[in-house]
Coordinates of C-alpha atoms in Angstrom, one line a residue:
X14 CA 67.6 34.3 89.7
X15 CA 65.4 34.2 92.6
X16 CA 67.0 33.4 96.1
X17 CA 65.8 29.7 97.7
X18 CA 63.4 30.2 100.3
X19 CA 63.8 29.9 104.5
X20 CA 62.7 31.2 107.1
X21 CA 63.3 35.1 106.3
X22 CA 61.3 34.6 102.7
X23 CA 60.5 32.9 100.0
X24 CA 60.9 33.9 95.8
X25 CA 58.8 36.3 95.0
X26 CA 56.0 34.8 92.7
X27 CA 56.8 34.3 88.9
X28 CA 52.9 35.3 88.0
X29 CA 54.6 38.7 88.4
X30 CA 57.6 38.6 85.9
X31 CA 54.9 38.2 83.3
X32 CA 54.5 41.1 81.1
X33 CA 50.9 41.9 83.0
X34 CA 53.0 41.8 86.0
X35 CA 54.3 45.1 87.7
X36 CA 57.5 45.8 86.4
X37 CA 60.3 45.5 88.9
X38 CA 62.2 48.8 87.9
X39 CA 64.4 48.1 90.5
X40 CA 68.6 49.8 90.2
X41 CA 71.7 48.2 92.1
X42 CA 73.8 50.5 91.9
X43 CA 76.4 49.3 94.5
X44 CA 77.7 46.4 92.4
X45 CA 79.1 43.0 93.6
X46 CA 79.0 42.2 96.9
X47 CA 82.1 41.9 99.5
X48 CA 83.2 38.8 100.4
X49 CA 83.1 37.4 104.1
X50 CA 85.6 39.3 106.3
X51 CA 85.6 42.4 103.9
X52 CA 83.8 45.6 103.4
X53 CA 82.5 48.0 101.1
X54 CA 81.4 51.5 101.3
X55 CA 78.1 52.9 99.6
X56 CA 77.2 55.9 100.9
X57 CA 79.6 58.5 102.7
X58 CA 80.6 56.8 106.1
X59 CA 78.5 53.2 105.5
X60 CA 79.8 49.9 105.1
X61 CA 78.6 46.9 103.6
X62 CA 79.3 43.6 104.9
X63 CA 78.1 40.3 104.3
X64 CA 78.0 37.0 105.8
X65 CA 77.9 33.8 105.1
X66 CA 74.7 31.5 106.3
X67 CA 74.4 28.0 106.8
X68 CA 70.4 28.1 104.9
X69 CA 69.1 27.4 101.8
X70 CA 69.3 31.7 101.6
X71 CA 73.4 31.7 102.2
X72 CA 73.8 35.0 103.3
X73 CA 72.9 38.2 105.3
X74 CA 74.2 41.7 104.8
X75 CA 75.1 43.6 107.3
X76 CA 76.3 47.5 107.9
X77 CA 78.4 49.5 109.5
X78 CA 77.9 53.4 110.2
X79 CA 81.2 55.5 111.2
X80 CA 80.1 56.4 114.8
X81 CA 82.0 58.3 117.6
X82 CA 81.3 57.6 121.7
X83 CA 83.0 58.9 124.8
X84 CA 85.6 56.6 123.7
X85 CA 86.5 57.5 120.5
X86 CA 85.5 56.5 116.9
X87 CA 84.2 53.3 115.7
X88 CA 81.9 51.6 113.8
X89 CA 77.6 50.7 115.0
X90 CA 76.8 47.7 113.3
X91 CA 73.5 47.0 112.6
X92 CA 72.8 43.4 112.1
X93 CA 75.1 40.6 113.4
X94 CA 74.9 37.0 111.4
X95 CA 74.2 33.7 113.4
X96 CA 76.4 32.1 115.1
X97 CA 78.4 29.4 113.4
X98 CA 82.1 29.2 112.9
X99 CA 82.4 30.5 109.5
X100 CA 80.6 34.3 110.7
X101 CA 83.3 34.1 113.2
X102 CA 85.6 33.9 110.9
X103 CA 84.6 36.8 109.4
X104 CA 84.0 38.7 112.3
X105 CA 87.5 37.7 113.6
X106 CA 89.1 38.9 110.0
X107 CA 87.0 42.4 110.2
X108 CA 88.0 43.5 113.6
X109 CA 91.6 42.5 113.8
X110 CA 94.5 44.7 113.9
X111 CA 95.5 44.3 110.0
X112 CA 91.9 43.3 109.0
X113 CA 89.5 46.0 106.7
X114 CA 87.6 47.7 109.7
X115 CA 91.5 49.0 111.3
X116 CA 92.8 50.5 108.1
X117 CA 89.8 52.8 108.4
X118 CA 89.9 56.3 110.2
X119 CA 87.3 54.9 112.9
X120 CA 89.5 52.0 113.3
X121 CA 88.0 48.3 114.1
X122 CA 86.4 49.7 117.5
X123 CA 82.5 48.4 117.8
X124 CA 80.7 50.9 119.7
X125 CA 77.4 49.7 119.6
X126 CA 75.2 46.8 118.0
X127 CA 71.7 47.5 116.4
X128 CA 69.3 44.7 115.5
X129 CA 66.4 45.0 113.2
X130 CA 64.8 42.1 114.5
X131 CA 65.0 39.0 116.4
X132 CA 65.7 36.3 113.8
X133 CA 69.1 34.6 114.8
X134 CA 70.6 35.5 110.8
X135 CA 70.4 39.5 112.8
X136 CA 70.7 38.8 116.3
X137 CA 72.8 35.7 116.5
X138 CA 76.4 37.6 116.9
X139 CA 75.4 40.4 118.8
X140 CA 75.8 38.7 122.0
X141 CA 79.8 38.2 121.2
X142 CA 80.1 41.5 120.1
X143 CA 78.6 43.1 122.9
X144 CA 80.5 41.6 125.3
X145 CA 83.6 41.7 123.2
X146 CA 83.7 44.9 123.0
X147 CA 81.7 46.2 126.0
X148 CA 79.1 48.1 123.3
X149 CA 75.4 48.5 124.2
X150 CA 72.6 46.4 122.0
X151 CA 70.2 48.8 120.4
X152 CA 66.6 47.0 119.6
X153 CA 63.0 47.0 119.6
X154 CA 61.5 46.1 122.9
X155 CA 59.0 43.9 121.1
X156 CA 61.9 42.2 119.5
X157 CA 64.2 41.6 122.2
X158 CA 61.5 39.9 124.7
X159 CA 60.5 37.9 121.6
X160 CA 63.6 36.7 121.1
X161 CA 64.1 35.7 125.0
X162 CA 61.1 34.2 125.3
X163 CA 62.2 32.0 122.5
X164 CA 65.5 30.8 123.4
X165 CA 63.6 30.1 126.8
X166 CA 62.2 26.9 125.0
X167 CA 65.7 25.5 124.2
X168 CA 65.7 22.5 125.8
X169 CA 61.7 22.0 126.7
X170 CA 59.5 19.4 125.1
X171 CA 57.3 20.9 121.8
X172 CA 53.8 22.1 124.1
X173 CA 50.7 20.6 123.7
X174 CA 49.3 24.1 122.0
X175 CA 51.8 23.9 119.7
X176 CA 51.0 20.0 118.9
X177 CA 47.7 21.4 118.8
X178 CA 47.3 24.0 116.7
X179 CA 49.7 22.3 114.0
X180 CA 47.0 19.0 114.3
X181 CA 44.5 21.5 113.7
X182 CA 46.1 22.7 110.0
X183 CA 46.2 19.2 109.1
X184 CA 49.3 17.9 109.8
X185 CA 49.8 14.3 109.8
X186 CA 51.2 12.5 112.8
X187 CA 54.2 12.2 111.1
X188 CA 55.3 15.6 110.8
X189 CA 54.2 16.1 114.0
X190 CA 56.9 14.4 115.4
X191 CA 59.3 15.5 113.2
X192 CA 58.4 19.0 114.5
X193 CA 58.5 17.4 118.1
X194 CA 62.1 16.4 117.4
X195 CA 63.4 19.4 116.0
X196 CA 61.4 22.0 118.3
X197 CA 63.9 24.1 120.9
X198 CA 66.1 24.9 118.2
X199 CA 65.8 28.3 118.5
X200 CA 69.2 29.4 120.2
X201 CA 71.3 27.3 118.0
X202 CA 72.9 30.1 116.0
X203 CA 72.6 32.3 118.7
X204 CA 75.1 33.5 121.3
X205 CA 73.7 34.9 124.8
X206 CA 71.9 37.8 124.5
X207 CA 73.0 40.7 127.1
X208 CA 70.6 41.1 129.7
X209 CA 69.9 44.4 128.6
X210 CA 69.5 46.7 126.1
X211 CA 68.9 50.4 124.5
X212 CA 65.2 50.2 123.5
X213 CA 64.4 51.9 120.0
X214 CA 60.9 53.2 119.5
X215 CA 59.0 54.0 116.1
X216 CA 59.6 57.8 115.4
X217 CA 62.9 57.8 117.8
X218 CA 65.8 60.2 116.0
X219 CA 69.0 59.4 117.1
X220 CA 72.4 60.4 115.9
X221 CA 75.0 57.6 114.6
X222 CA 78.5 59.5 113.9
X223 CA 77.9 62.7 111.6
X224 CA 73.8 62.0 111.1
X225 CA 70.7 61.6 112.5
X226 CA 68.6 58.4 111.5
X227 CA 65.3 58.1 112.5
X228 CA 63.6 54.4 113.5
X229 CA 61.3 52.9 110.9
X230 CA 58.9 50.1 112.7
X231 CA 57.4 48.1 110.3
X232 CA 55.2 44.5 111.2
X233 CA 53.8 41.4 110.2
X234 CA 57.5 39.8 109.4
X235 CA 58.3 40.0 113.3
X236 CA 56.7 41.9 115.8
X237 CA 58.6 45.2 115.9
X238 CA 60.8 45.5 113.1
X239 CA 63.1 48.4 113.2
X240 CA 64.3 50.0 109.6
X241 CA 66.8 53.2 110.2
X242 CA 66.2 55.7 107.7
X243 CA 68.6 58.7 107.4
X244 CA 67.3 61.9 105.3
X245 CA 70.7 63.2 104.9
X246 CA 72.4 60.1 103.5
X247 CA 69.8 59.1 101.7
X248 CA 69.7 56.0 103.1
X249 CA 67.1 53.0 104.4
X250 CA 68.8 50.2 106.4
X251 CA 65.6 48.0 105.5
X252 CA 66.6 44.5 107.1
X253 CA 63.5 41.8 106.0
X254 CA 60.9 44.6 105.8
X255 CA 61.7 45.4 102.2
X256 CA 63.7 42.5 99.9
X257 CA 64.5 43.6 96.4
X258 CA 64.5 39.9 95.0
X259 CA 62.7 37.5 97.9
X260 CA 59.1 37.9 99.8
X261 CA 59.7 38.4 103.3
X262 CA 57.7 35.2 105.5
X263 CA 54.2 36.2 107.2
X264 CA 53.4 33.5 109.4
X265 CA 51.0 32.6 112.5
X266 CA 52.9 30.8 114.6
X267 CA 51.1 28.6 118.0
X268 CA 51.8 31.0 120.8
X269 CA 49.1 33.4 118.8
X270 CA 47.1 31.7 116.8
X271 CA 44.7 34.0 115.6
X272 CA 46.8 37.1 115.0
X273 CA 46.6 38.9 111.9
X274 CA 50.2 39.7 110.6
X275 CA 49.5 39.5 107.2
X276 CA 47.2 42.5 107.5
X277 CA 50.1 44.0 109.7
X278 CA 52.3 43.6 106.7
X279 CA 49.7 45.0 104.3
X280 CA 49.9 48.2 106.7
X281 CA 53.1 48.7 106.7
X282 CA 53.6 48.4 103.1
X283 CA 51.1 51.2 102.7
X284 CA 52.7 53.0 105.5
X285 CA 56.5 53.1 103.9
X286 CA 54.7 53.9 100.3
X287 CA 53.1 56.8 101.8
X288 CA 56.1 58.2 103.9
X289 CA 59.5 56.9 102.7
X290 CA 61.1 58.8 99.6
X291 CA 61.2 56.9 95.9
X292 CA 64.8 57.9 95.6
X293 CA 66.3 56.5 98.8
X294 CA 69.2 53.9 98.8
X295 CA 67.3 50.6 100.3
X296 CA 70.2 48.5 102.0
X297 CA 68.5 45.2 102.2
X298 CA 69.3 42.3 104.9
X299 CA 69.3 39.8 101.4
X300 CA 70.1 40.1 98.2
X301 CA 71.8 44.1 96.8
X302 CA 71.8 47.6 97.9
X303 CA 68.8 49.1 95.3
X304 CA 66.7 52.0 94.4
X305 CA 63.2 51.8 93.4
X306 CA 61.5 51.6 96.6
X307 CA 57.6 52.6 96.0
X308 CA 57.9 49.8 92.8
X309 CA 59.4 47.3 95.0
X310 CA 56.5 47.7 97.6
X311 CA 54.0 48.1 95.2
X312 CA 55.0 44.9 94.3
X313 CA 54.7 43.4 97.2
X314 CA 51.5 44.3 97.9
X315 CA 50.3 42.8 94.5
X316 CA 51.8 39.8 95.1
X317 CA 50.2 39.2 98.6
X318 CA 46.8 40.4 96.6
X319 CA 47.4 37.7 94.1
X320 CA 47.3 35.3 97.0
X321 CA 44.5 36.2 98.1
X322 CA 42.2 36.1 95.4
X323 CA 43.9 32.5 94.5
X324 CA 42.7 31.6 97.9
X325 CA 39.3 32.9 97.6
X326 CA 39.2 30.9 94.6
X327 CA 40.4 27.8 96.4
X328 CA 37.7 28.4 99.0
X329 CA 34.8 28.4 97.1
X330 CA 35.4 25.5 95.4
X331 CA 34.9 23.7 98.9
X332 CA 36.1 23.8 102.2
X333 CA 39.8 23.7 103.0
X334 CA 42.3 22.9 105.5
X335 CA 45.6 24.7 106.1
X336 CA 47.5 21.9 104.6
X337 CA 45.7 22.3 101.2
X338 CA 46.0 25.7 100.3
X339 CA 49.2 25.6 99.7
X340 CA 48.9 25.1 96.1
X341 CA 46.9 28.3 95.7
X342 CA 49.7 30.1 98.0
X343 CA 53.3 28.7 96.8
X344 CA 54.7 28.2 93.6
X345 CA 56.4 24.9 94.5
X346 CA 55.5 21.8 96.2
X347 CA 55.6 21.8 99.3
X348 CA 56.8 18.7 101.4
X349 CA 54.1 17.0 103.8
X350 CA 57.2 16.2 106.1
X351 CA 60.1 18.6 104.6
X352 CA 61.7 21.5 106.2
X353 CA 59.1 24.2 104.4
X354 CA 56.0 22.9 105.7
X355 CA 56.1 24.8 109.0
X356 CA 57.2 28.0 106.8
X357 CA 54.2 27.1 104.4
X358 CA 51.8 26.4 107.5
X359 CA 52.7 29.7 109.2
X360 CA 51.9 31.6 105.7
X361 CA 48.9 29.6 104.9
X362 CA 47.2 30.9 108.2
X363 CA 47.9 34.1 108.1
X364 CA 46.0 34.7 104.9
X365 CA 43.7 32.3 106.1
X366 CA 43.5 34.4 109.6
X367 CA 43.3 37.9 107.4
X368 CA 40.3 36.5 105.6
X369 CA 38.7 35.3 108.7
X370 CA 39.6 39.0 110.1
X371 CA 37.9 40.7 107.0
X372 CA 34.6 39.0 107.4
X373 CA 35.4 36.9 103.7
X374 CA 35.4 33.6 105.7
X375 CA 34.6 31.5 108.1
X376 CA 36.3 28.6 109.9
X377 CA 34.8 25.1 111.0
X378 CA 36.1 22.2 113.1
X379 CA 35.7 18.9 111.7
X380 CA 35.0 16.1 113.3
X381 CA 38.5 15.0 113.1
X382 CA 39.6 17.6 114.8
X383 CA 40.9 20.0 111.6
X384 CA 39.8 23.2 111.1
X385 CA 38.5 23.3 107.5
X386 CA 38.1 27.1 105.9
X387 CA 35.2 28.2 103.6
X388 CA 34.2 31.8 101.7
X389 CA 30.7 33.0 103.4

């Protein structure tokens, strides 16, 4: 069954399960997955972990890669969990003295911490475990100054541009100050992050134990999204940049509201079709370990299509604010005051921006304020 959405995705659509939908030819071959505190190994020298989360998606998977420093042997983790009492838990039950990660030959030693990107389900631990255990964080630049720039709002009152531009989609007054109420939030599930960091770059090789991995960056998800891929496993650390069983989230958020990361996405799914192998071992941040990569991005480029010409449709029927697009977009309802409507928002714009980008449509302000969308 499909995953529940959040903030990391949302099922994929069920137009595509139909037989004139693209088959998902998609293998697990890694079987069930370990449970909080333990560890499994798929490929020679990588570990599987997972972690619990306290979302409507209620977990994250997370790796470890045999590693050796200056200091000895030891694991790189790549990916962390939030913060919350239960991934300590785990944490504290991997790393201990008679815990899974010790009766290894590397032993329980962390010698460095790699985030994919700066959603606090990957980065929200990797404060702890740096400073536990002295260990460098590895991340995008892009990522990590996004991710300090938001835990800088903790604390502050929701900005008028972000009152704004939510007004502007349609929101009602309501769920305005709903969103006032829960805005600063960010940093809840996150610990401190270090006040610096190893930057990884698209196209940068670096060795990890007995292999080289090279960085992956794909966008539209978050800014600078790092995959590791590494030949000589076999293996594609893919974090939220390929899913087997949920769509990642594409959103336009207030502080840019005209970007374009849907067509970013679009990119990079052409990008990893063209480049990445069909045979590689995808280790996803959700759901299994699985094979059938180029099937799984073809299908998420169909979906995304699909959208888009449901929108179109929508469109030229008459003109539309954010707020009512969503039936053309989501499978389910979506609350005008719930949890998903800043998720559904955030999506609705950005194939509402990448139209506007393409030249297929124009925007208009009412005279209540709204920006209402039409097909030229």
């Amino acid at each position: 069954m499909p995953e529940a959405p959040t903030s990391d995705g949302r099922p994929d659509d069920p137009a595509l399960t139909s037989s004139g939908g693209a088959p998902h030819a998609l293998q697990y071959p890694c079987g069930e997955p370990p449970a909080p505190g333990e560890v499994r190994e798929v490929a020679p020298g990588v570990l599987w972990l997972r972690m619990p989360l306290p979302f409507a998606l209620n977990h994250i998977n997370l790796w470890a890669v045999a590693d050796e420093d200056e200091h000895g042997t030891g694991w790189a983790v790549i990916d962390t969990g939030t913060k919350t009492p239960e991934a300590m838990a785990a944490w504290r039950q991997l790393i201990s003295p008679d815990g899974p990660l010790a009766a290894t030959p590397q032993g329980a030693r962390i010698t460095r911490v790699f985030c994919t990107h700066m959603h606090p389900d990957h980065v929200g631990m990797a404060g702890w475990l740096t400073r536990k255990f002295q260990c460098r964080l590895w991340m995008t630049r892009l990522e990590y100054l996004t991710c300090r720039t938001l835990v800088a709002d903790t604390g502050r009152e929701a900005p008028d541009d972000a009152i704004d531009f939510y007004r502007r989609m349609g929101w009602s007054e309501e769920a305005l100050d709903i969103y006032r109420s829960r805005f600063g939030g960010y940093s809840k599930y996150m610990h401190t992050l270090p006040d610096s960091f190893r930057r990884l770059s698209d196209g940068d090789t670096l060795r990890i134990g007995a292999h080289e991995w090279r960085v992956v960056i794909g966008r539209g998800h978050s800014p600078e999204h790092a995959c590791l891929l590494s030949d000589s496993l076999g293996v594609l650390v893919s974090g939220d940049q390929v899913l087997p069983r949920i769509s990642s989230n594409v959103s336009v958020f207030p502080t840019e509201p005209d970007a374009d990361p849907l067509g970013d996405w679009i990119h990079s799914i052409e990008r990893l079709r063209s480049t990445l192998s069909d045979d590689l071992l995808v280790l996803p941040a959700h759901g299994e370990p699985f094979r059938g990569l180029h099937a799984r991005l073809d299908r998420l480029a169909q979906g995304h299509e699909r959208g888009l010409q449901r929108l179109r449709r929508s469109l030229a029927e008459s003109p539309k604010r954010t707020v009512d697009v969503f039936g053309a977009l989501f499978a389910r309802a979506i609350d005008s005051n719930g949890e998903l409507l800043g998720m559904a928002t955030g999506e609705g714009v950005a194939h509402l921006n990448h139209l506007l980008v393409r030249g297929e449509a124009v925007r208009e302000t009412g005279e209540d304020g709204v920006y209402r969308y039409r097909l030229k």
